Amino acid sequence: MKYVFDLHKTMLAHNLILVYEGEFTQEITKSILAMAERNMDAIGESSGVKRKVFNVMVECLQNIVKHAEDLNERGEDGLRNNAIFLLGKSVSQYLINSGNPVRNESIEFISSKIDQVNALDKEGLKELYKEVIKKGEISEKGGAGLGFIDMARKSGQKLEYSFEPINDEFSFFSLQITVPREE
């Protein structure tokens, strides 16, 4: 039972106010968003900051639902397609973290998209957003590539990411977005 206390201490140390690990569905996503909204309302967060955090959370959670690889069907190494979502709050910012398995062959593509977004300033992001909307190309998983652009635009910050190898076929993709608490 000590692990519960250890987890509690870790959450306090990292200012985590919401953590969910497991399967992500549209219903679970709605519940996570509702909990986050109640939490921000309870502390009297400004509507502008709430809107930015909420928008980034929606994009992050949609990415998990649409793009997490299903390890369940494969039964490899006893791995499941569980993903994780964390929301943390400090005096000056919110930290939105997500993680999910991805195929190793997707790493270069994902990295290049995020690096492209991170290389742009506010105006460059606006132009890239317009360009992607105009092209309107939808991937086989239902995405148009706007998620990373939108997260960077809403947060006004660079996106941080990493890939941790799981096995020869999959890695765990972690993404962190920071949203300043001042408008």
Short mmCIF file of C-alpha atoms in Angstrom, two decimals:
data_model
loop_
_atom_site.label_atom_id
_atom_site.label_comp_id
_atom_site.label_asym_id
_atom_site.label_seq_id
_atom_site.Cartn_x
_atom_site.Cartn_y
_atom_site.Cartn_z
CA MET A 1 0.00 0.00 0.00
CA LYS A 2 3.01 2.30 0.29
CA TYR A 3 2.90 2.83 -3.49
CA VAL A 4 -0.33 4.84 -3.05
CA PHE A 5 1.44 7.24 -0.69
CA ASP A 6 4.48 7.34 -2.99
CA LEU A 7 2.22 8.17 -5.95
CA HIS A 8 0.49 10.87 -3.89
CA LYS A 9 3.88 12.42 -2.96
CA THR A 10 4.99 12.32 -6.61
CA MET A 11 1.79 14.04 -7.72
CA LEU A 12 2.24 16.76 -5.08
CA ALA A 13 5.92 17.23 -5.96
CA HIS A 14 5.06 17.70 -9.64
CA ASN A 15 1.92 19.77 -9.00
CA LEU A 16 -0.26 17.23 -10.79
CA ILE A 17 -3.97 17.91 -10.47
CA LEU A 18 -5.28 15.30 -12.89
CA VAL A 19 -3.80 11.99 -14.00
CA TYR A 20 -5.44 9.32 -16.13
CA GLU A 21 -3.82 6.15 -17.43
CA GLY A 22 -5.69 3.58 -19.45
CA GLU A 23 -7.73 3.22 -22.58
CA PHE A 24 -8.89 6.48 -24.15
CA THR A 25 -12.32 6.76 -25.73
CA GLN A 26 -14.46 9.77 -26.63
CA GLU A 27 -16.47 9.27 -23.40
CA ILE A 28 -13.36 9.15 -21.23
CA THR A 29 -12.02 12.22 -23.02
CA LYS A 30 -15.24 14.11 -22.20
CA SER A 31 -14.93 13.10 -18.54
CA ILE A 32 -11.29 14.25 -18.34
CA LEU A 33 -12.19 17.61 -19.89
CA ALA A 34 -15.12 18.03 -17.49
CA MET A 35 -12.92 17.27 -14.46
CA ALA A 36 -10.26 19.73 -15.61
CA GLU A 37 -12.89 22.41 -16.20
CA ARG A 38 -14.38 21.91 -12.72
CA ASN A 39 -10.91 22.09 -11.19
CA MET A 40 -10.07 25.35 -12.99
CA ASP A 41 -13.47 26.80 -12.06
CA ALA A 42 -12.92 25.86 -8.41
CA ILE A 43 -9.66 27.82 -8.25
CA GLY A 44 -11.15 30.78 -10.12
CA GLU A 45 -8.92 30.53 -13.18
CA SER A 46 -9.43 33.30 -15.73
CA SER A 47 -11.63 32.44 -18.71
CA GLY A 48 -8.84 33.17 -21.23
CA VAL A 49 -6.41 30.78 -19.56
CA LYS A 50 -9.14 28.16 -19.14
CA ARG A 51 -9.96 28.39 -22.84
CA LYS A 52 -6.30 27.94 -23.86
CA VAL A 53 -5.78 24.99 -21.51
CA PHE A 54 -9.04 23.42 -22.61
CA ASN A 55 -8.18 23.81 -26.33
CA VAL A 56 -4.73 22.28 -25.86
CA MET A 57 -6.22 19.42 -23.82
CA VAL A 58 -8.79 18.70 -26.54
CA GLU A 59 -6.07 18.48 -29.22
CA CYS A 60 -3.86 16.34 -27.00
CA LEU A 61 -6.65 13.93 -26.10
CA GLN A 62 -7.87 13.71 -29.70
CA ASN A 63 -4.34 12.79 -30.78
CA ILE A 64 -4.34 9.93 -28.28
CA VAL A 65 -7.76 8.67 -29.36
CA LYS A 66 -6.94 8.90 -33.09
CA HIS A 67 -3.29 8.00 -33.24
CA ALA A 68 -2.30 5.68 -30.38
CA GLU A 69 -1.21 2.35 -31.79
CA ASP A 70 -3.21 -0.63 -30.63
CA LEU A 71 -0.80 -3.01 -28.95
CA ASN A 72 -3.68 -5.07 -27.53
CA GLU A 73 -4.40 -6.83 -30.81
CA ARG A 74 -0.75 -7.66 -31.25
CA GLY A 75 -0.28 -9.18 -27.79
CA GLU A 76 3.43 -8.34 -27.99
CA ASP A 77 5.41 -8.35 -24.76
CA GLY A 78 2.15 -8.19 -22.81
CA LEU A 79 1.86 -4.54 -23.77
CA ARG A 80 -1.46 -2.76 -24.02
CA ASN A 81 -2.39 0.36 -25.93
CA ASN A 82 -2.88 2.30 -22.71
CA ALA A 83 -1.94 5.93 -22.88
CA ILE A 84 -1.47 8.51 -20.14
CA PHE A 85 -2.64 12.07 -19.67
CA LEU A 86 -1.47 14.45 -16.94
CA LEU A 87 -2.44 18.01 -16.07
CA GLY A 88 -0.23 19.96 -13.71
CA LYS A 89 -0.45 23.48 -12.36
CA SER A 90 2.15 25.76 -10.84
CA VAL A 91 1.98 29.41 -9.90
CA SER A 92 2.88 30.56 -13.42
CA GLN A 93 1.72 27.82 -15.80
CA TYR A 94 -0.23 24.70 -16.62
CA LEU A 95 1.64 21.64 -17.89
CA ILE A 96 -0.28 19.33 -20.18
CA ASN A 97 1.42 15.96 -20.74
CA SER A 98 0.39 12.96 -22.75
CA GLY A 99 2.01 9.71 -23.72
CA ASN A 100 1.08 6.82 -25.95
CA PRO A 101 2.68 4.02 -27.95
CA VAL A 102 3.56 4.71 -31.58
CA ARG A 103 5.18 2.60 -34.27
CA ASN A 104 8.92 3.19 -34.57
CA GLU A 105 8.42 3.87 -38.28
CA SER A 106 6.28 6.91 -37.30
CA ILE A 107 8.95 8.57 -35.15
CA GLU A 108 10.66 10.47 -37.96
CA PHE A 109 7.34 11.76 -39.33
CA ILE A 110 6.08 12.90 -35.90
CA SER A 111 9.43 14.48 -35.02
CA SER A 112 9.58 16.39 -38.30
CA LYS A 113 6.03 17.75 -37.81
CA ILE A 114 6.78 18.97 -34.27
CA ASP A 115 10.19 20.36 -35.26
CA GLN A 116 8.55 22.24 -38.14
CA VAL A 117 5.99 23.75 -35.74
CA ASN A 118 8.65 24.59 -33.13
CA ALA A 119 10.77 26.41 -35.74
CA LEU A 120 8.00 28.93 -36.47
CA ASP A 121 7.04 32.14 -34.74
CA LYS A 122 3.45 33.26 -34.14
CA GLU A 123 3.01 34.59 -37.70
CA GLY A 124 4.63 31.51 -39.23
CA LEU A 125 2.25 29.24 -37.28
CA LYS A 126 -0.70 31.27 -38.53
CA GLU A 127 0.46 30.88 -42.13
CA LEU A 128 1.13 27.15 -41.75
CA TYR A 129 -2.33 26.71 -40.21
CA LYS A 130 -3.95 28.44 -43.20
CA GLU A 131 -1.88 26.37 -45.63
CA VAL A 132 -2.87 23.06 -44.00
CA ILE A 133 -6.55 24.10 -43.94
CA LYS A 134 -6.40 25.06 -47.63
CA LYS A 135 -4.81 21.73 -48.63
CA GLY A 136 -7.38 19.85 -46.54
CA GLU A 137 -5.59 16.51 -46.78
CA ILE A 138 -6.98 14.01 -44.27
CA SER A 139 -4.85 11.05 -43.18
CA GLU A 140 -6.19 7.51 -42.95
CA LYS A 141 -6.58 8.05 -39.19
CA GLY A 142 -8.72 11.14 -39.70
CA GLY A 143 -6.20 13.88 -38.97
CA ALA A 144 -5.30 16.85 -41.13
CA GLY A 145 -2.09 17.66 -39.23
CA LEU A 146 -3.51 20.67 -37.43
CA GLY A 147 -3.15 19.34 -33.88
CA PHE A 148 0.49 20.27 -33.22
CA ILE A 149 0.04 23.63 -34.95
CA ASP A 150 -3.04 24.41 -32.89
CA MET A 151 -1.36 23.41 -29.61
CA ALA A 152 1.60 25.70 -30.34
CA ARG A 153 -0.70 28.57 -31.37
CA LYS A 154 -2.94 28.27 -28.30
CA SER A 155 -0.11 27.85 -25.80
CA GLY A 156 2.28 30.34 -27.39
CA GLN A 157 5.08 27.93 -26.43
CA LYS A 158 7.30 25.31 -28.07
CA LEU A 159 6.15 21.69 -27.85
CA GLU A 160 8.44 19.34 -25.94
CA TYR A 161 8.55 15.67 -26.88
CA SER A 162 10.48 12.44 -26.56
CA PHE A 163 10.35 8.81 -27.66
CA GLU A 164 11.28 5.95 -25.33
CA PRO A 165 11.81 2.55 -27.00
CA ILE A 166 9.36 -0.17 -25.95
CA ASN A 167 10.55 -2.91 -28.32
CA ASP A 168 11.68 -3.34 -31.93
CA GLU A 169 8.33 -2.19 -33.29
CA PHE A 170 7.02 0.43 -30.82
CA SER A 171 8.15 3.43 -28.81
CA PHE A 172 6.37 5.51 -26.20
CA PHE A 173 5.72 9.05 -27.45
CA SER A 174 5.59 11.71 -24.72
CA LEU A 175 4.42 15.25 -25.40
CA GLN A 176 4.41 18.25 -23.07
CA ILE A 177 2.75 21.60 -23.68
CA THR A 178 3.08 24.57 -21.34
CA VAL A 179 0.30 27.15 -21.05
CA PRO A 180 1.19 30.34 -19.15
CA ARG A 181 -1.34 31.34 -16.47
CA GLU A 182 -1.15 35.02 -17.33
CA GLU A 183 -3.08 36.25 -20.35
#
